[in-house]
């Protein structure tokens, strides 16, 4: 990530006179930091009720509103695909969700949600508010589920810099990924039926969410779950070429023209970006015993993020990179847990450096997305409220 940042040469925006996009970057890093600050305060001023940690709702609501207002009240067109989603919304109003589905095989859950929203408003600008509120609410529920195990300031800061900005451009995936993030609790709680239901629901918003059904195996009690999790990563690494061949030849061709890009299998292209997740996985494994003492769910997040690394490597062969966004959520747990483990060790003084480094990592990750805003997530930012 650091090397990528240097190669991108941040000063080139100034040379090209892209002052408005620079303002967009500064605006978002400022609001993300403020939102994370309030999330941290909600944890700091939490209360204990019947042995359960109760976050300070006032600070948590402030944290939520900052990010929600920024994304939900953006002017239509800020997100790169906003105009496409506006067109889909109008098609659903004019033709109904069934006819739209027949025409382009778009995910039925998203079409039905658009149809329901159309009873309340015919303007996509207002529909966008609802389409943003739902995934933001689910992500906040997923993030606060870990409230006893992580530093919430770091957790929310990483969510804002690594995940949040990307979803300005992809509404369907935003909703699907938020459902998956929320559903991860059912893996830890061994509630297989609930997890399956949530993944199938997510699949109705983005078909790629079906991939996350692989975690069913860990939603049931196992004698040696840690060994099985390590085996899964190895199996996926070795078996992915077979999965790619089968999907590109027998699944994607039957899903309509929109999925033609997924039927093309290319050759592996080396890039240092493909391996940027591996150091985090290795450090997490090194500190695993220390982290497990305060977060028994850490092994699940290590496996999930390890699979994100595998998917990243194979994404140069076939267009499956978006699956990463179901898996990247785990970095919001791993990095704060690494910092917490170090803080509890004899090397606690190192946290003076480690915490700022984690924040810098998030900022650089955000910049790597922002640096490609014209084709990844967003255009120059404007808001209907200010």
Coordinates of C-alpha atoms in Angstrom, one line a residue:
X1 CA 0.0 0.0 0.0
X2 CA 2.8 2.4 0.9
X3 CA 4.6 1.6 -2.4
X4 CA 1.4 2.0 -4.4
X5 CA 0.9 5.4 -2.8
X6 CA 4.4 6.6 -3.8
X7 CA 3.9 5.3 -7.4
X8 CA 0.5 7.2 -7.6
X9 CA 2.3 10.5 -6.8
X10 CA -0.4 12.4 -5.0
X11 CA 1.0 15.7 -6.1
X12 CA -0.1 15.0 -9.7
X13 CA -3.6 16.1 -8.9
X14 CA -2.3 19.6 -8.1
X15 CA -0.2 19.6 -11.2
X16 CA -3.3 18.7 -13.3
X17 CA -5.4 21.3 -11.4
X18 CA -7.8 18.8 -9.9
X19 CA -8.5 21.1 -6.9
X20 CA -12.2 20.1 -6.5
X21 CA -11.3 16.4 -6.2
X22 CA -8.6 17.3 -3.6
X23 CA -11.3 19.1 -1.7
X24 CA -13.5 16.0 -2.0
X25 CA -10.7 13.9 -0.5
X26 CA -10.1 16.3 2.4
X27 CA -13.8 16.6 3.1
X28 CA -14.3 12.8 3.4
X29 CA -11.2 12.1 5.5
X30 CA -12.3 14.9 7.8
X31 CA -15.9 13.6 8.2
X32 CA -14.7 10.0 8.5
X33 CA -12.3 10.9 11.3
X34 CA -15.0 12.9 13.1
X35 CA -17.5 10.0 12.8
X36 CA -14.8 7.6 14.2
X37 CA -14.2 10.0 17.0
X38 CA -17.9 9.9 18.1
X39 CA -17.9 6.1 17.7
X40 CA -14.9 6.0 20.1
X41 CA -16.7 8.3 22.5
X42 CA -19.8 6.0 22.4
X43 CA -17.5 3.2 23.6
X44 CA -15.7 5.3 26.2
X45 CA -18.9 6.4 27.8
X46 CA -20.6 3.0 27.5
X47 CA -22.4 1.7 30.6
X48 CA -22.8 -1.8 32.0
X49 CA -26.3 -3.1 32.3
X50 CA -26.9 -6.6 33.5
X51 CA -23.4 -7.6 32.5
X52 CA -23.9 -6.3 29.0
X53 CA -22.1 -3.3 27.5
X54 CA -24.4 -0.5 26.4
X55 CA -22.9 2.0 24.0
X56 CA -23.7 5.7 24.5
X57 CA -26.4 6.1 21.9
X58 CA -26.1 9.9 21.6
X59 CA -22.5 9.7 20.4
X60 CA -23.2 6.6 18.2
X61 CA -26.1 8.4 16.5
X62 CA -23.8 11.4 15.8
X63 CA -21.2 9.0 14.3
X64 CA -23.9 7.4 12.1
X65 CA -25.5 10.7 10.9
X66 CA -22.2 12.1 9.8
X67 CA -21.5 9.3 7.3
X68 CA -25.1 8.8 6.4
X69 CA -25.7 12.5 5.5
X70 CA -22.6 12.6 3.4
X71 CA -23.5 9.5 1.4
X72 CA -27.3 9.5 1.5
X73 CA -27.8 13.2 0.7
X74 CA -25.2 13.4 -2.1
X75 CA -26.4 14.8 -5.3
X76 CA -27.4 12.1 -7.8
X77 CA -24.4 11.7 -10.1
X78 CA -21.7 11.9 -7.4
X79 CA -21.6 8.1 -7.4
X80 CA -20.3 6.8 -10.7
X81 CA -23.3 4.5 -11.3
X82 CA -25.9 6.9 -9.8
X83 CA -27.4 7.7 -13.2
X84 CA -27.6 4.0 -14.1
X85 CA -29.4 3.2 -10.8
X86 CA -31.7 6.2 -11.5
X87 CA -32.6 4.7 -14.8
X88 CA -33.3 1.3 -13.2
X89 CA -35.5 3.0 -10.6
X90 CA -37.6 4.7 -13.4
X91 CA -37.8 1.4 -15.3
X92 CA -39.2 -0.3 -12.2
X93 CA -41.8 2.5 -11.8
X94 CA -42.9 2.3 -15.4
X95 CA -42.7 -1.5 -16.1
X96 CA -42.7 -3.2 -12.7
X97 CA -39.9 -5.3 -11.1
X98 CA -40.9 -8.6 -12.9
X99 CA -40.6 -7.1 -16.4
X100 CA -37.3 -5.4 -15.6
X101 CA -36.0 -8.7 -14.2
X102 CA -37.0 -10.5 -17.4
X103 CA -35.3 -7.9 -19.5
X104 CA -31.9 -7.9 -17.8
X105 CA -31.8 -10.6 -15.0
X106 CA -30.9 -7.9 -12.4
X107 CA -31.0 -9.1 -8.8
X108 CA -34.8 -9.4 -7.8
X109 CA -34.3 -8.2 -4.2
X110 CA -33.0 -4.9 -5.4
X111 CA -35.8 -4.5 -7.9
X112 CA -38.4 -5.3 -5.3
X113 CA -36.9 -2.8 -2.9
X114 CA -37.0 -0.1 -5.6
X115 CA -40.6 -1.0 -6.3
X116 CA -41.5 -0.6 -2.6
X117 CA -39.6 2.7 -2.4
X118 CA -41.6 4.0 -5.4
X119 CA -44.8 3.9 -3.3
X120 CA -43.3 6.7 -1.2
X121 CA -41.3 8.7 -3.8
X122 CA -40.9 8.8 -7.6
X123 CA -37.6 10.8 -7.3
X124 CA -34.4 8.8 -7.2
X125 CA -32.8 11.6 -5.2
X126 CA -35.0 10.7 -2.3
X127 CA -34.9 7.0 -3.0
X128 CA -31.1 7.2 -2.6
X129 CA -31.6 8.3 1.0
X130 CA -33.4 5.0 1.8
X131 CA -30.9 2.9 -0.3
X132 CA -28.1 4.4 1.8
X133 CA -29.8 4.2 5.2
X134 CA -30.3 0.4 5.0
X135 CA -26.7 -0.7 4.4
X136 CA -25.3 2.0 6.7
X137 CA -27.6 0.8 9.5
X138 CA -26.6 -2.9 8.9
X139 CA -22.8 -2.0 8.8
X140 CA -23.2 -0.1 12.1
X141 CA -24.9 -3.1 13.7
X142 CA -22.0 -5.3 12.4
X143 CA -19.3 -3.0 13.7
X144 CA -20.9 -2.5 17.1
X145 CA -21.3 -6.2 17.5
X146 CA -17.5 -6.3 18.2
X147 CA -17.7 -3.5 20.8
X148 CA -16.2 -5.5 23.6
X149 CA -13.3 -6.7 21.4
X150 CA -12.0 -3.7 19.5
X151 CA -11.0 -0.1 19.8
X152 CA -14.1 1.4 18.1
X153 CA -12.3 4.6 17.0
X154 CA -9.9 2.5 14.9
X155 CA -12.6 0.1 13.8
X156 CA -14.9 2.9 12.5
X157 CA -11.9 4.8 11.0
X158 CA -10.9 1.8 9.0
X159 CA -14.5 1.2 7.9
X160 CA -14.7 4.7 6.7
X161 CA -11.3 4.8 4.9
X162 CA -11.3 1.3 3.4
X163 CA -14.9 0.3 2.8
X164 CA -17.3 3.3 3.0
X165 CA -15.9 5.4 0.2
X166 CA -15.9 2.6 -2.3
X167 CA -19.6 2.0 -2.0
X168 CA -20.5 5.4 -3.4
X169 CA -20.4 3.7 -6.7
X170 CA -22.1 0.4 -6.2
X171 CA -25.4 0.5 -4.4
X172 CA -26.4 -3.2 -4.9
X173 CA -23.1 -4.5 -3.7
X174 CA -23.2 -2.0 -0.8
X175 CA -26.5 -3.5 0.4
X176 CA -25.4 -7.1 -0.2
X177 CA -22.1 -6.6 1.6
X178 CA -23.8 -5.0 4.6
X179 CA -26.1 -7.9 4.9
X180 CA -23.2 -10.3 4.9
X181 CA -21.3 -8.3 7.5
X182 CA -24.3 -8.4 9.7
X183 CA -24.8 -12.1 9.2
X184 CA -21.3 -13.0 10.3
X185 CA -22.6 -13.0 13.9
X186 CA -24.6 -16.1 13.1
X187 CA -21.4 -18.0 12.2
X188 CA -19.9 -17.2 15.6
X189 CA -23.2 -18.0 17.3
X190 CA -23.5 -21.3 15.4
X191 CA -26.9 -20.3 14.0
X192 CA -26.7 -22.0 10.6
X193 CA -30.3 -21.4 9.5
X194 CA -30.2 -17.7 10.2
X195 CA -26.8 -17.4 8.4
X196 CA -28.1 -19.2 5.3
X197 CA -31.2 -17.0 5.2
X198 CA -29.2 -13.8 5.4
X199 CA -26.8 -14.9 2.7
X200 CA -29.6 -15.9 0.4
X201 CA -31.2 -12.5 1.1
X202 CA -27.9 -10.8 0.2
X203 CA -27.7 -12.8 -3.0
X204 CA -31.0 -11.2 -4.1
X205 CA -29.2 -7.9 -4.1
X206 CA -25.9 -9.1 -5.6
X207 CA -25.4 -12.6 -7.0
X208 CA -21.8 -12.6 -5.8
X209 CA -22.9 -12.8 -2.2
X210 CA -23.8 -16.5 -2.8
X211 CA -20.0 -17.2 -2.5
X212 CA -20.2 -16.5 1.3
X213 CA -22.2 -19.6 1.8
X214 CA -18.9 -21.4 2.3
X215 CA -18.9 -20.2 5.9
X216 CA -21.9 -22.5 6.6
X217 CA -19.3 -25.2 7.5
X218 CA -18.1 -23.1 10.4
X219 CA -21.6 -22.2 11.7
X220 CA -21.8 -25.7 13.2
X221 CA -19.8 -27.1 16.2
X222 CA -16.5 -28.6 15.2
X223 CA -14.0 -30.6 17.2
X224 CA -11.0 -28.9 15.6
X225 CA -12.3 -25.8 14.1
X226 CA -8.9 -24.0 13.9
X227 CA -7.4 -26.8 11.8
X228 CA -10.5 -26.9 9.5
X229 CA -10.2 -23.1 9.0
X230 CA -6.6 -23.4 7.9
X231 CA -7.5 -26.2 5.6
X232 CA -10.2 -24.1 4.0
X233 CA -7.8 -21.4 3.0
X234 CA -5.5 -23.9 1.5
X235 CA -8.3 -25.7 -0.4
X236 CA -9.6 -22.4 -1.8
X237 CA -6.0 -21.4 -2.9
X238 CA -5.5 -24.7 -4.7
X239 CA -9.0 -25.2 -5.9
X240 CA -9.8 -21.7 -7.2
X241 CA -8.7 -22.4 -10.8
X242 CA -11.2 -25.2 -10.9
X243 CA -13.9 -22.9 -9.5
X244 CA -13.0 -20.2 -12.0
X245 CA -13.2 -22.6 -14.9
X246 CA -16.5 -24.0 -13.9
X247 CA -18.1 -20.6 -13.1
X248 CA -16.9 -19.0 -16.3
X249 CA -18.1 -21.8 -18.5
X250 CA -21.3 -23.0 -16.9
X251 CA -22.7 -20.4 -14.5
X252 CA -22.0 -16.8 -15.8
X253 CA -22.9 -17.6 -19.4
X254 CA -26.5 -18.4 -18.2
X255 CA -26.9 -15.2 -16.2
X256 CA -27.5 -12.8 -19.1
X257 CA -25.4 -10.2 -21.0
X258 CA -24.6 -8.2 -17.9
X259 CA -22.3 -11.1 -16.8
X260 CA -20.4 -11.6 -20.1
X261 CA -17.3 -9.9 -18.5
X262 CA -17.1 -12.8 -16.0
X263 CA -16.9 -15.4 -18.7
X264 CA -13.5 -14.3 -19.9
X265 CA -10.5 -16.0 -18.3
X266 CA -7.2 -14.2 -18.7
X267 CA -3.6 -14.8 -17.6
X268 CA -2.1 -14.0 -14.2
X269 CA -0.7 -10.5 -14.0
X270 CA 1.7 -9.8 -11.1
X271 CA 1.2 -6.7 -9.1
X272 CA 2.5 -5.9 -5.6
X273 CA -1.0 -4.7 -4.7
X274 CA -2.2 -8.3 -4.9
X275 CA -0.3 -9.2 -1.7
X276 CA -1.0 -6.1 0.4
X277 CA -3.3 -8.2 2.8
X278 CA -0.7 -10.9 3.5
X279 CA 1.3 -8.9 6.1
X280 CA -1.8 -8.2 8.2
X281 CA -2.7 -12.0 8.1
X282 CA 0.8 -13.0 9.2
X283 CA 0.9 -10.5 12.1
X284 CA -2.6 -11.6 13.2
X285 CA -1.4 -15.2 13.2
X286 CA 1.7 -14.3 15.1
X287 CA -0.4 -12.6 17.8
X288 CA -3.2 -15.1 17.6
X289 CA -2.9 -16.5 21.1
X290 CA -2.8 -13.0 22.6
X291 CA -5.8 -11.8 20.6
X292 CA -7.8 -14.9 21.3
X293 CA -7.7 -14.1 25.0
X294 CA -10.1 -11.1 24.5
X295 CA -11.7 -11.9 21.1
X296 CA -12.6 -15.6 20.7
X297 CA -14.0 -14.8 17.2
X298 CA -10.6 -13.6 15.8
X299 CA -9.9 -16.9 14.0
X300 CA -13.0 -16.4 11.9
X301 CA -11.8 -12.9 10.8
X302 CA -8.3 -14.2 10.1
X303 CA -9.7 -16.9 7.8
X304 CA -12.0 -14.4 6.0
X305 CA -9.2 -11.9 5.4
X306 CA -6.9 -14.7 4.3
X307 CA -9.5 -15.6 1.7
X308 CA -9.7 -11.9 0.6
X309 CA -6.0 -12.2 -0.2
X310 CA -6.6 -15.4 -2.3
X311 CA -9.5 -13.8 -4.2
X312 CA -7.3 -10.7 -4.8
X313 CA -4.6 -12.8 -6.4
X314 CA -7.0 -14.7 -8.7
X315 CA -8.9 -11.5 -9.6
X316 CA -6.4 -10.8 -12.3
X317 CA -7.4 -14.1 -14.1
X318 CA -11.2 -13.5 -13.9
X319 CA -13.3 -10.6 -12.9
X320 CA -14.1 -11.7 -9.4
X321 CA -12.5 -8.8 -7.5
X322 CA -15.8 -7.6 -6.0
X323 CA -16.1 -10.7 -3.9
X324 CA -13.3 -9.2 -1.8
X325 CA -15.7 -6.6 -0.5
X326 CA -17.6 -9.3 1.5
X327 CA -14.2 -10.3 3.1
X328 CA -12.4 -7.0 3.5
X329 CA -14.7 -6.1 6.4
X330 CA -12.6 -8.3 8.7
X331 CA -9.6 -5.9 8.5
X332 CA -11.7 -3.5 10.5
X333 CA -11.5 -6.1 13.3
X334 CA -8.0 -7.5 12.8
X335 CA -6.0 -4.2 12.9
X336 CA -7.6 -2.9 16.1
X337 CA -7.2 -6.3 17.7
X338 CA -3.5 -6.3 16.7
X339 CA -3.1 -2.9 18.4
X340 CA -5.0 -4.1 21.5
X341 CA -2.8 -7.2 21.7
X342 CA 0.3 -5.2 21.5
X343 CA -1.0 -2.8 24.2
X344 CA -1.5 -5.7 26.5
X345 CA 2.0 -7.0 25.9
X346 CA 5.4 -5.9 27.2
X347 CA 5.8 -4.0 23.9
X348 CA 2.8 -1.7 24.7
X349 CA 4.9 1.4 24.2
X350 CA 5.1 0.5 20.5
X351 CA 1.4 1.4 20.2
X352 CA 2.5 5.0 20.1
X353 CA 3.8 4.2 16.6
X354 CA 1.4 1.3 15.7
X355 CA -1.9 3.2 16.1
X356 CA -0.8 6.1 13.8
X357 CA 0.6 3.5 11.3
X358 CA -2.8 1.8 11.2
X359 CA -4.5 5.1 10.6
X360 CA -2.0 5.9 7.9
X361 CA -2.7 2.6 6.3
X362 CA -6.4 3.4 6.2
X363 CA -5.7 6.8 4.7
X364 CA -3.5 5.4 2.0
X365 CA -6.1 2.7 1.2
X366 CA -8.7 5.5 0.9
X367 CA -6.4 7.5 -1.3
X368 CA -5.8 4.5 -3.6
X369 CA -9.6 4.5 -4.2
X370 CA -9.9 8.3 -4.4
X371 CA -7.0 8.4 -6.8
X372 CA -9.2 6.4 -9.3
X373 CA -12.5 8.2 -8.5
X374 CA -13.3 8.9 -12.2
X375 CA -13.8 5.1 -12.8
X376 CA -14.3 3.4 -9.4
X377 CA -16.6 5.1 -7.0
X378 CA -17.3 8.8 -7.2
X379 CA -17.1 12.1 -9.1
X380 CA -16.7 15.6 -7.6
X381 CA -18.7 15.7 -4.4
X382 CA -21.8 17.9 -3.9
X383 CA -24.7 17.5 -1.5
X384 CA -28.3 18.6 -1.6
X385 CA -28.2 20.0 1.9
X386 CA -25.0 22.1 1.6

